[in-house]
Short mmCIF file of C-alpha atoms in Angstrom, two decimals:
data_model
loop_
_atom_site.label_atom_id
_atom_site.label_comp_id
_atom_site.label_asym_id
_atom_site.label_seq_id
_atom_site.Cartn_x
_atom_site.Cartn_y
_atom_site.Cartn_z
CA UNK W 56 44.96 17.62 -56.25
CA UNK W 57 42.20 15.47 -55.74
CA UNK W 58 44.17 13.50 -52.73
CA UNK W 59 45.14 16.31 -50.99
CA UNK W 60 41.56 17.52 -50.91
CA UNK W 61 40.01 14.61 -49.75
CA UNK W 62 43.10 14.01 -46.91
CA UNK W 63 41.82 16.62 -44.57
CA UNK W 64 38.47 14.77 -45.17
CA UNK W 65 39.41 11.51 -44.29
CA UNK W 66 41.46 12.38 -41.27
CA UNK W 67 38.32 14.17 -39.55
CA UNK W 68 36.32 11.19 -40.56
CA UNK W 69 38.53 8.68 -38.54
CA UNK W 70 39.03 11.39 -36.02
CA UNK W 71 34.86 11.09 -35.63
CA UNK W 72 34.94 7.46 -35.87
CA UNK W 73 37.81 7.63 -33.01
CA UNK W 74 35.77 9.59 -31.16
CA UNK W 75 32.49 7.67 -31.60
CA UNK W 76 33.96 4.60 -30.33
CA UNK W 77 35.28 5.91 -27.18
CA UNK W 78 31.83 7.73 -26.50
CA UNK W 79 30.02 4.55 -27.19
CA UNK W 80 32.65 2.35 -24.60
CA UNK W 81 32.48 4.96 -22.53
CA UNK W 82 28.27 4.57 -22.21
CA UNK W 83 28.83 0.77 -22.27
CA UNK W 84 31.11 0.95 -19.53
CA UNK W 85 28.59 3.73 -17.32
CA UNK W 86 25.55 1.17 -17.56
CA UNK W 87 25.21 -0.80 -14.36
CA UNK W 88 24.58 -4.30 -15.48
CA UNK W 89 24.06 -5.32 -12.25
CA UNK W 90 20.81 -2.96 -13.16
CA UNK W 91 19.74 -4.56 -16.14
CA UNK W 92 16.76 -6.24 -17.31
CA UNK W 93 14.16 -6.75 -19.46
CA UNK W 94 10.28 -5.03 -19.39
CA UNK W 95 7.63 -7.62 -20.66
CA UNK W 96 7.60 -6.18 -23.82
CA UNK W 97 11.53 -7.33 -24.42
CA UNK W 98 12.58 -3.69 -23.69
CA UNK W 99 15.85 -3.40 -21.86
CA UNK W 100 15.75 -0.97 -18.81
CA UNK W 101 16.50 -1.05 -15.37
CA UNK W 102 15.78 -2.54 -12.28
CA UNK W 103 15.30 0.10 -9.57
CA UNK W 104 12.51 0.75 -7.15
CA UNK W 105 9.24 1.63 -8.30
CA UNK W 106 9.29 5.34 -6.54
CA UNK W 107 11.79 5.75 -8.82
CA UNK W 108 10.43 5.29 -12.17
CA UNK W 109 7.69 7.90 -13.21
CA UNK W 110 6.27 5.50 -16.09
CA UNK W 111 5.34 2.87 -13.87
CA UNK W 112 4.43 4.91 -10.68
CA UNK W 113 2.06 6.80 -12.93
CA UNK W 114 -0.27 3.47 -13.54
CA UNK W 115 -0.79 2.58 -10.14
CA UNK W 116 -0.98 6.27 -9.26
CA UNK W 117 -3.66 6.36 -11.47
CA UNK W 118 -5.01 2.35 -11.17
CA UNK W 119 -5.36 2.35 -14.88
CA UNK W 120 -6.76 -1.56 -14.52
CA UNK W 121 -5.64 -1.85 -18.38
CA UNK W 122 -1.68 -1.67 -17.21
CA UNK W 123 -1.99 -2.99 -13.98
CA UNK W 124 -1.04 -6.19 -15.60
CA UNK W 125 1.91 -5.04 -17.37
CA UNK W 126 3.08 -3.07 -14.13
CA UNK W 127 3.06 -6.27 -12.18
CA UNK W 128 4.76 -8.02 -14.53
CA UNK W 129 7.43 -5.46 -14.58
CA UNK W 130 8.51 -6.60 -11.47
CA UNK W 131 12.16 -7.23 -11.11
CA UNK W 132 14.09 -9.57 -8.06
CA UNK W 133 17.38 -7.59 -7.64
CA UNK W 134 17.46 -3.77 -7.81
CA UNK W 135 18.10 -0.78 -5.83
CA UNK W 136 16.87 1.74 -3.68
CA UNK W 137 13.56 0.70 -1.74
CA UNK W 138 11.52 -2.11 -2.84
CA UNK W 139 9.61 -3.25 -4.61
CA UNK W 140 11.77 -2.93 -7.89
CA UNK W 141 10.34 -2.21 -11.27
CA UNK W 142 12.01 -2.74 -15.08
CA UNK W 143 11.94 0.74 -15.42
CA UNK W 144 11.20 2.08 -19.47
CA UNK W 145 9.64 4.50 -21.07
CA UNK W 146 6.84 1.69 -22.10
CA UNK W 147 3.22 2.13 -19.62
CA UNK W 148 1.55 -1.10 -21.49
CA UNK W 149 2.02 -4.09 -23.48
CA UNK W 150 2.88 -3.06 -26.76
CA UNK W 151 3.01 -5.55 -30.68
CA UNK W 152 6.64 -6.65 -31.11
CA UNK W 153 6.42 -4.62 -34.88
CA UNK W 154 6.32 -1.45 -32.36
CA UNK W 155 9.41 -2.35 -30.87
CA UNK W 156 11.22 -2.09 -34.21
CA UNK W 157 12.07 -5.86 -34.12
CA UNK W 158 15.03 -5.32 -32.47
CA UNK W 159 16.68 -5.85 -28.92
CA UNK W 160 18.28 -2.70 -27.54
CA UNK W 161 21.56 -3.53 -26.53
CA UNK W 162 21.76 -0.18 -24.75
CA UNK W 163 19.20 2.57 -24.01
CA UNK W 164 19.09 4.86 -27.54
CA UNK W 165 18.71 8.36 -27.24
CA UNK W 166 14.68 8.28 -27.67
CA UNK W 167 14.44 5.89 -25.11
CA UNK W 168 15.38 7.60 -22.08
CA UNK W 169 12.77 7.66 -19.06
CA UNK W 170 12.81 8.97 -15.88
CA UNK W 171 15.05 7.71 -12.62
CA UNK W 172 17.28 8.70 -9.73
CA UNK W 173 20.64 8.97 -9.88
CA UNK W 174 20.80 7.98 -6.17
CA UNK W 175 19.26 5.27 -4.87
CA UNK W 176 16.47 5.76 -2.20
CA UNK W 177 17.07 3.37 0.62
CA UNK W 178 14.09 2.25 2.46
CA UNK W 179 15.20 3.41 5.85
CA UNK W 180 13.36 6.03 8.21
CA UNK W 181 15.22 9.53 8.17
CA UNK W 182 15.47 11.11 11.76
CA UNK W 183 11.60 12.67 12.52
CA UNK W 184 10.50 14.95 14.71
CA UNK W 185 6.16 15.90 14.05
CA UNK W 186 6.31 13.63 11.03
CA UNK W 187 7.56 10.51 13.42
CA UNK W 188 4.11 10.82 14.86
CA UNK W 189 2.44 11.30 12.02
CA UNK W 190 4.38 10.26 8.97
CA UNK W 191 4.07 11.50 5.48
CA UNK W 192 3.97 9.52 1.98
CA UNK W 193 6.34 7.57 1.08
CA UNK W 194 6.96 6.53 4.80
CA UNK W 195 3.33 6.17 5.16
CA UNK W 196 1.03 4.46 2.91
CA UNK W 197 3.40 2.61 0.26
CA UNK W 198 2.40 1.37 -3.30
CA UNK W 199 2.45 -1.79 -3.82
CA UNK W 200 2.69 -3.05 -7.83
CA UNK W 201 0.17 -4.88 -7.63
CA UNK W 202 -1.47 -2.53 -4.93
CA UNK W 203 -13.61 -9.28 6.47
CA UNK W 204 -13.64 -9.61 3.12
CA UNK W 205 -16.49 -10.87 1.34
CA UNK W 206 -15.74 -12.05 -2.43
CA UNK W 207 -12.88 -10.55 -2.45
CA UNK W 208 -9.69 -11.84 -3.53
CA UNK W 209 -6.05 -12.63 -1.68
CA UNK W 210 -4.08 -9.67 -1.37
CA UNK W 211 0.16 -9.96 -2.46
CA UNK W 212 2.58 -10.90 0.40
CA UNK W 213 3.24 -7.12 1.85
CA UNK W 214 0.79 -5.91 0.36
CA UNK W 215 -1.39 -3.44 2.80
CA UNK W 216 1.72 -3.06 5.31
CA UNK W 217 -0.08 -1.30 7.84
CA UNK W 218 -2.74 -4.45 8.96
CA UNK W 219 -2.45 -5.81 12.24
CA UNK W 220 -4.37 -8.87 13.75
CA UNK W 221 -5.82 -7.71 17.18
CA UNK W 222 -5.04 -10.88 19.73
CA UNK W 223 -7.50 -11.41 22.57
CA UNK W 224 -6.58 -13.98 25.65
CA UNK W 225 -9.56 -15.96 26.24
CA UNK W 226 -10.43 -17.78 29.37
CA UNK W 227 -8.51 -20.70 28.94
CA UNK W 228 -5.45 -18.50 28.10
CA UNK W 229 -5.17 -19.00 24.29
CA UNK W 230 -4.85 -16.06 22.09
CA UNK W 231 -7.60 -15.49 19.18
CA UNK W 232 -8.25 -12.75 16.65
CA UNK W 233 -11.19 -11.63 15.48
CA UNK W 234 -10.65 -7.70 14.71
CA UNK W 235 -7.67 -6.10 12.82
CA UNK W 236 -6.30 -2.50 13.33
CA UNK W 237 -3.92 -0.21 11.31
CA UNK W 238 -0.49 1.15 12.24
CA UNK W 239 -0.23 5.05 11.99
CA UNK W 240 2.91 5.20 13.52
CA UNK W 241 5.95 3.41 15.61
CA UNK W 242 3.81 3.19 18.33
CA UNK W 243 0.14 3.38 17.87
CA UNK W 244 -2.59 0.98 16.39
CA UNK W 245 -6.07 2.43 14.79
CA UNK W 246 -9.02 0.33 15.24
CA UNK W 247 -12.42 -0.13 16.15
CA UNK W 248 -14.36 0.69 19.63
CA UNK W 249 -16.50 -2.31 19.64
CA UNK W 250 -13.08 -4.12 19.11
CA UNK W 251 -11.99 -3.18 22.64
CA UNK W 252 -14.77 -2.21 24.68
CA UNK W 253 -18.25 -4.19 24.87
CA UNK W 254 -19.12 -7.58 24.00
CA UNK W 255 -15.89 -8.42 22.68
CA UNK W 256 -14.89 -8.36 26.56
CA UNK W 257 -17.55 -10.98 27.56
CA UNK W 258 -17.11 -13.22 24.47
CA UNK W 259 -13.64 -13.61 23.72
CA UNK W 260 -11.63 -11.83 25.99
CA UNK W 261 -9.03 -8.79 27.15
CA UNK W 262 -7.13 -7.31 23.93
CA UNK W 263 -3.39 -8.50 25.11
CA UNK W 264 -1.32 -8.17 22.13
CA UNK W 265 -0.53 -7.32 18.53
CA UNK W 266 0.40 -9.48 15.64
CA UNK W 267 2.14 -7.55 12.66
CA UNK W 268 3.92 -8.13 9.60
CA UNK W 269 1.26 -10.91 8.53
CA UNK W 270 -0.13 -12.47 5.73
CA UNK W 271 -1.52 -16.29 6.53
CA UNK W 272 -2.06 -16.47 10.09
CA UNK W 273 -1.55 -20.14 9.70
CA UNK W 274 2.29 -20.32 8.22
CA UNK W 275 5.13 -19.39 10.21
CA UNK W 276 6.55 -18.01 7.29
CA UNK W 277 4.58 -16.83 4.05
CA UNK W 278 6.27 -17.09 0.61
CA UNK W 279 5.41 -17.07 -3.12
CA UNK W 280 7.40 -17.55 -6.40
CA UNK W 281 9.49 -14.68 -5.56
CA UNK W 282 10.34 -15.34 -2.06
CA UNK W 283 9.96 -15.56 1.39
CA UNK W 284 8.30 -12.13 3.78
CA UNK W 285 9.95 -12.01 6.83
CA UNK W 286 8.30 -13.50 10.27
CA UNK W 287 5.18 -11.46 11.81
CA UNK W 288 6.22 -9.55 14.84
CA UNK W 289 4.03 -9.76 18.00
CA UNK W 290 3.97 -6.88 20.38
CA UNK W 291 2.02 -6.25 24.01
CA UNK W 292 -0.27 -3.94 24.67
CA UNK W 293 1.11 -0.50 26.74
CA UNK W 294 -2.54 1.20 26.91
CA UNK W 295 -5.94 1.60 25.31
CA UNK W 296 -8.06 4.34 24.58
CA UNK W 297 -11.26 4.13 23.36
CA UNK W 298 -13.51 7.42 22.87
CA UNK W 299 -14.86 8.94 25.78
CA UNK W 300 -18.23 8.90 23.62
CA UNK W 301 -18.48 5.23 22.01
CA UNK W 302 -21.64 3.99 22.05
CA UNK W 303 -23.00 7.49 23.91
CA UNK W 304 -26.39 7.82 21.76
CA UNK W 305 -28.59 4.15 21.95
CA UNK W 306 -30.24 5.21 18.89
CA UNK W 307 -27.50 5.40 16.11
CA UNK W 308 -25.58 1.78 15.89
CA UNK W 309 -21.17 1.86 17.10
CA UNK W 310 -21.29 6.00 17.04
CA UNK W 311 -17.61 6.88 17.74
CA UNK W 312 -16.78 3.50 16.96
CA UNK W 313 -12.48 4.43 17.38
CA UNK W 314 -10.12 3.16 19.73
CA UNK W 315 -6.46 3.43 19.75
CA UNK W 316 -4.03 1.10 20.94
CA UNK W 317 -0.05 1.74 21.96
CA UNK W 318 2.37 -0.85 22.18
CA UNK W 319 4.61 -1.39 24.60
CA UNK W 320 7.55 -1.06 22.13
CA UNK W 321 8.62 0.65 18.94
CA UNK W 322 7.11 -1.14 15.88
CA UNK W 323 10.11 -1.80 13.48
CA UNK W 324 9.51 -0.50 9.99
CA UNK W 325 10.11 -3.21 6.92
CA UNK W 326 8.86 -3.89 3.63
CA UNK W 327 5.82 -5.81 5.26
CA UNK W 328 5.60 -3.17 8.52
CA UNK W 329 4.83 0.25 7.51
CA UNK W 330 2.39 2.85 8.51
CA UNK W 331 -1.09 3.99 6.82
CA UNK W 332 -1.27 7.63 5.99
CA UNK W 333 -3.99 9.41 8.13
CA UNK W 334 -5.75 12.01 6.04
CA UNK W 335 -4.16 14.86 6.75
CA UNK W 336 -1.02 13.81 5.34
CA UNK W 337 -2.53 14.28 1.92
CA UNK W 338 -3.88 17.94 2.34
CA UNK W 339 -4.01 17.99 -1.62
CA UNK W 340 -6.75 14.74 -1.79
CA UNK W 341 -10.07 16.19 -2.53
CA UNK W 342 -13.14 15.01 -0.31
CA UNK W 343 -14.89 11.81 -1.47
CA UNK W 344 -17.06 11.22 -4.12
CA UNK W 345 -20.08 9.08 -4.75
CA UNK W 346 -18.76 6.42 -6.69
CA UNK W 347 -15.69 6.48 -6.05
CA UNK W 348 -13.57 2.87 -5.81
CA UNK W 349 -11.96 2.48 -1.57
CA UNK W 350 -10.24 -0.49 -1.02
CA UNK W 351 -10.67 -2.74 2.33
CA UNK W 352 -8.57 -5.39 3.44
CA UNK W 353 -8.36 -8.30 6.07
CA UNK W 354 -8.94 -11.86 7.89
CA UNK W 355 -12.54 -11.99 7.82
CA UNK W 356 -15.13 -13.80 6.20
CA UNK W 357 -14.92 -14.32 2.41
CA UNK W 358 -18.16 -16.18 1.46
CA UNK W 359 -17.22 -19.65 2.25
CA UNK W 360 -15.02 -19.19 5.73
CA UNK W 361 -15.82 -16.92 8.59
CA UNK W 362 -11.92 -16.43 9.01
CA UNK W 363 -9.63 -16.40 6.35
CA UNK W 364 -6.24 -17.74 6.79
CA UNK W 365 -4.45 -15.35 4.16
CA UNK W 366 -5.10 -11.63 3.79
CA UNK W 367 -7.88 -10.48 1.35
CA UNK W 368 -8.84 -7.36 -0.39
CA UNK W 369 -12.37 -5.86 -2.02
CA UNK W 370 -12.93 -2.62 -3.62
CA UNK W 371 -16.19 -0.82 -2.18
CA UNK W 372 -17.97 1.99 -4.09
CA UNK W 373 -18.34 5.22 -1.62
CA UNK W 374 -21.68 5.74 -0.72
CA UNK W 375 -23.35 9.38 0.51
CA UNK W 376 -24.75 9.13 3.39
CA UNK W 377 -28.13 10.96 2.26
CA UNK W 378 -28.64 7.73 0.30
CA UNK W 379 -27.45 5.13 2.37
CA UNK W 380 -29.89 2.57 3.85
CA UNK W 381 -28.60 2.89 7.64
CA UNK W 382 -29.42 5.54 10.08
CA UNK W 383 -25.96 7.55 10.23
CA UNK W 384 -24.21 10.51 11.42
CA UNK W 385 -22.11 12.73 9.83
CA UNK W 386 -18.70 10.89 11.74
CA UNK W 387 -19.69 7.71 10.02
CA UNK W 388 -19.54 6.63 6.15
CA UNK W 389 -21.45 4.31 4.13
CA UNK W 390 -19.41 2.26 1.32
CA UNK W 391 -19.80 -0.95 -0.62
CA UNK W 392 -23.64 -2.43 -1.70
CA UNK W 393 -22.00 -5.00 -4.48
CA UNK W 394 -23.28 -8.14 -4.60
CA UNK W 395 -20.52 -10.34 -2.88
CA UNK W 396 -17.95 -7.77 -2.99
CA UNK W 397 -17.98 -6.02 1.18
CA UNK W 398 -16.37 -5.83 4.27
CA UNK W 399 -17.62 -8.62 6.97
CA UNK W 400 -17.47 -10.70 10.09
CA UNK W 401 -13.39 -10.52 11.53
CA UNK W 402 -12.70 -7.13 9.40
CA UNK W 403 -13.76 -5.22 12.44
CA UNK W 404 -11.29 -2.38 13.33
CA UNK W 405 -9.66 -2.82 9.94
CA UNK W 406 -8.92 0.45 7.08
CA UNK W 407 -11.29 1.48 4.45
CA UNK W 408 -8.64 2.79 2.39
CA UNK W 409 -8.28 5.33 -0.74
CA UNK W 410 -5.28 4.96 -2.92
CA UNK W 411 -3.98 9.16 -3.97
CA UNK W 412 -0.82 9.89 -6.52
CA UNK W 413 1.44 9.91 -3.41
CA UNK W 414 -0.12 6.59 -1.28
CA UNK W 415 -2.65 5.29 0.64
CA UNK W 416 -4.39 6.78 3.20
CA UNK W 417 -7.21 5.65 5.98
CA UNK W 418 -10.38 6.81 5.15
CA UNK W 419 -12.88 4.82 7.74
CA UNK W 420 -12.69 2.24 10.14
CA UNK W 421 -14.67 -1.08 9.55
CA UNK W 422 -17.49 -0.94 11.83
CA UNK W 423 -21.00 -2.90 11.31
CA UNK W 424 -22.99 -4.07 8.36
CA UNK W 425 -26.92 -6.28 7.79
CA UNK W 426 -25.65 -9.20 6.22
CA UNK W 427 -22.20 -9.35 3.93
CA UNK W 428 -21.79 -8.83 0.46
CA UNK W 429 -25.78 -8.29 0.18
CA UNK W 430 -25.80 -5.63 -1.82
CA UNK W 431 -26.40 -3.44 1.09
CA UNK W 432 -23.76 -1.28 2.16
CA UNK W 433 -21.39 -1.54 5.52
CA UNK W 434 -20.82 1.21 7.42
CA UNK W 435 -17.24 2.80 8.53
CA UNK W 436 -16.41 5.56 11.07
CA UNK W 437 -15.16 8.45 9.35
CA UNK W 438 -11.69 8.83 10.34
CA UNK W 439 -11.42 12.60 9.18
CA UNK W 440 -13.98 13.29 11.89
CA UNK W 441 -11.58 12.57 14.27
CA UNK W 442 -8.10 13.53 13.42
CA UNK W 443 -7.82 15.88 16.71
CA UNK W 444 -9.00 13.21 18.92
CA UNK W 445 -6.24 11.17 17.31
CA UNK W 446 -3.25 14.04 17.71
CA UNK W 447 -4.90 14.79 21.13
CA UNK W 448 -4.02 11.00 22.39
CA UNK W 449 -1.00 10.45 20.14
CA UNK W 450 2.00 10.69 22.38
CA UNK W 451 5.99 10.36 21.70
#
């Protein structure tokens, strides 16, 4: 009686068992191992771009310095989608090895899931119309993992995609650069007045061409331990505009200190070439605050050299211009006043930058400073103060 009862049992038992096994090849079989890795914390996950994965988007969304570490050592060579590629996990931080439940995960458990695409996003530009002039995040403005400089430190290869070195011909006919500028789309370059028009004309010579795609200007190719950037791209100069109303007042220093600059063929988008997002691509970003960290990046002077060789990067404290030391308009901004920490000498024309949830953005134009990394501030023309002088010159 007994063995009849417990029959039925044992069938359904090997009928789960049966069924377990197949469910559990079945998942085995469905996880790309072409995909896998490892997180720094020995968590297995996968390797897919970093607009995929929400956990590790969300820390340098949010530049929580604590996790920036473990973000950029999430970094993976081989994955999918648009780069850069992250170990993607539900893990934001280093955590103890006890946490982990001493054990490797052979495959993702059930509590473990996190956040990702089914389809990869390739990084290629979908047909534009409006948003080809003006592009929107994440066309515009990419995060990097790690996302004149004065103290600063070297930026990652790629990093800040949208720099360009501005190339004068001097007399003798060689090319020199001493002011950056910042692509805003396939065809235009953002920079400074005083980088066109003025003295620059008598000292060094007629703006000729543009060098993009850079990070040492004195390697034909730039690599690190992952790899190789592809070559800079130079392109001529198809026209300049500088505003009708640059230095129009004598009595406050560069006013309307913003030129643009078209080239005289599309700039090619890449994972070093890319576009910085003008403000009004972010409607939702609130108006800046005292305080509040902007990043600036370029060639220039660094403390020791008055050109660097490799790109560098600062962050600068926003500054209200009721407090700043200079004599200002509203069109211009005041950032920085950390002791060897500001933009200088070379950085003209280059972005003072403000990282949102959805990328970066320009926020001023390096203009003039007293001195670098002084503790006095610099001051920037306030881009937002001329977005429809930029879409009235902005041309297909």
């Amino acid at each position: 009686m007994l063995a009849k009862m417990l029959k039925p049992r044992l069938i359904l038992a090997k009928s789960i068992l049966i069924a377990g096994v197949i469910l559990n090849t079945s998942l085995a079989l469905s996880y790309d191992d072409s995909l896998k890795c490892f997180n720094p914390n020995g968590r297995i996950g996968r390797c897919i771009s970093v607009y995929e994965c929400t956990t590790i988007l969300g820390i340098i969304r949010n530049q929580r310095s604590t996790e920036i570490a473990f973000a950029r050592q999430s970094e993976c060579p081989n994955g999918r989608g648009r780069r850069p590629y992250v170990c993607c996990t539900v893990d934001t931080g280093f955590v103890q090895r006890t946490q982990l439940n001493g054990q490797r995960i052979v495959f993702p458990r059930d509590d473990d899931t996190f956040t990702y695409s089914s389809k990869p996003r390739p990084y290629t530009e979908r047909p534009q119309n409006n948003d080809d002039l003006y592009p929107k995040p994440p066309v515009c403005g990419p995060i990097s993992v790690v996302n004149k400089i004065y103290g600063g430190e070297e930026a990652e290869l790629g990093e800040f995609p949208w720099l360009a070195n501005l190339e004068h011909k001097k007399a003798n006919g060689a090319l020199v650069s001493v002011c950056a500028g910042n692509i805003i789309n396939h065809r235009y370059v953002l920079t400074a007045g005083h980088c066109i028009k003025g003295k620059i004309e008598e000292k060094v010579g007629k703006l000729v061409s543009i060098r993009i795609g850079d990070h040492n200007t004195q390697t034909p190719v730039d690599c690190n331990n992952h790899g190789c950037i592809a070559p800079f791209q130079r392109l001529n100069v198809e026209r300049i505009m500088v505003h009708p109303e640059f230095n129009s007042d004598p009595s406050i220093y560069n006013i309307n200190d913003i030129a643009l600059v078209r080239t005289d063929r599309s700039i090619v988008y890449s994972e070093t070439v890319a576009p910085i997002c003008l403000p009004d691509a972010l409607p939702s970003l609130g108006p800046l605050r005292s305080g509040i960290k902007l990043t600036v990046a370029g060639w220039g002077h660094n403390g020791t050299a008055k050109y660097t060789a490799a790109k560098q990067k600062v962050e600068v404290p926003y500054v209200e211009n009721s407090v700043c030391p200079h004599k200002l308009v509203d069109s211009q901004l005041c950032a920085g006043g950390e002791y060897r920490k500001d933009s200088c000498t070379g950085d003209s024309g280059g972005a003072l930058t403000r990282l949102s949830p959805h990328g970066w953005c320009v926020e001023g134009i390096v203009s003039y400073g007293r001195g670098c990394g002084l503790e006095t501030p610099a001051i920037y023309t306030r881009v937002r103060s001329f977005l429809n002088w930029i879409h009235s010159n902005v041309v297909p």
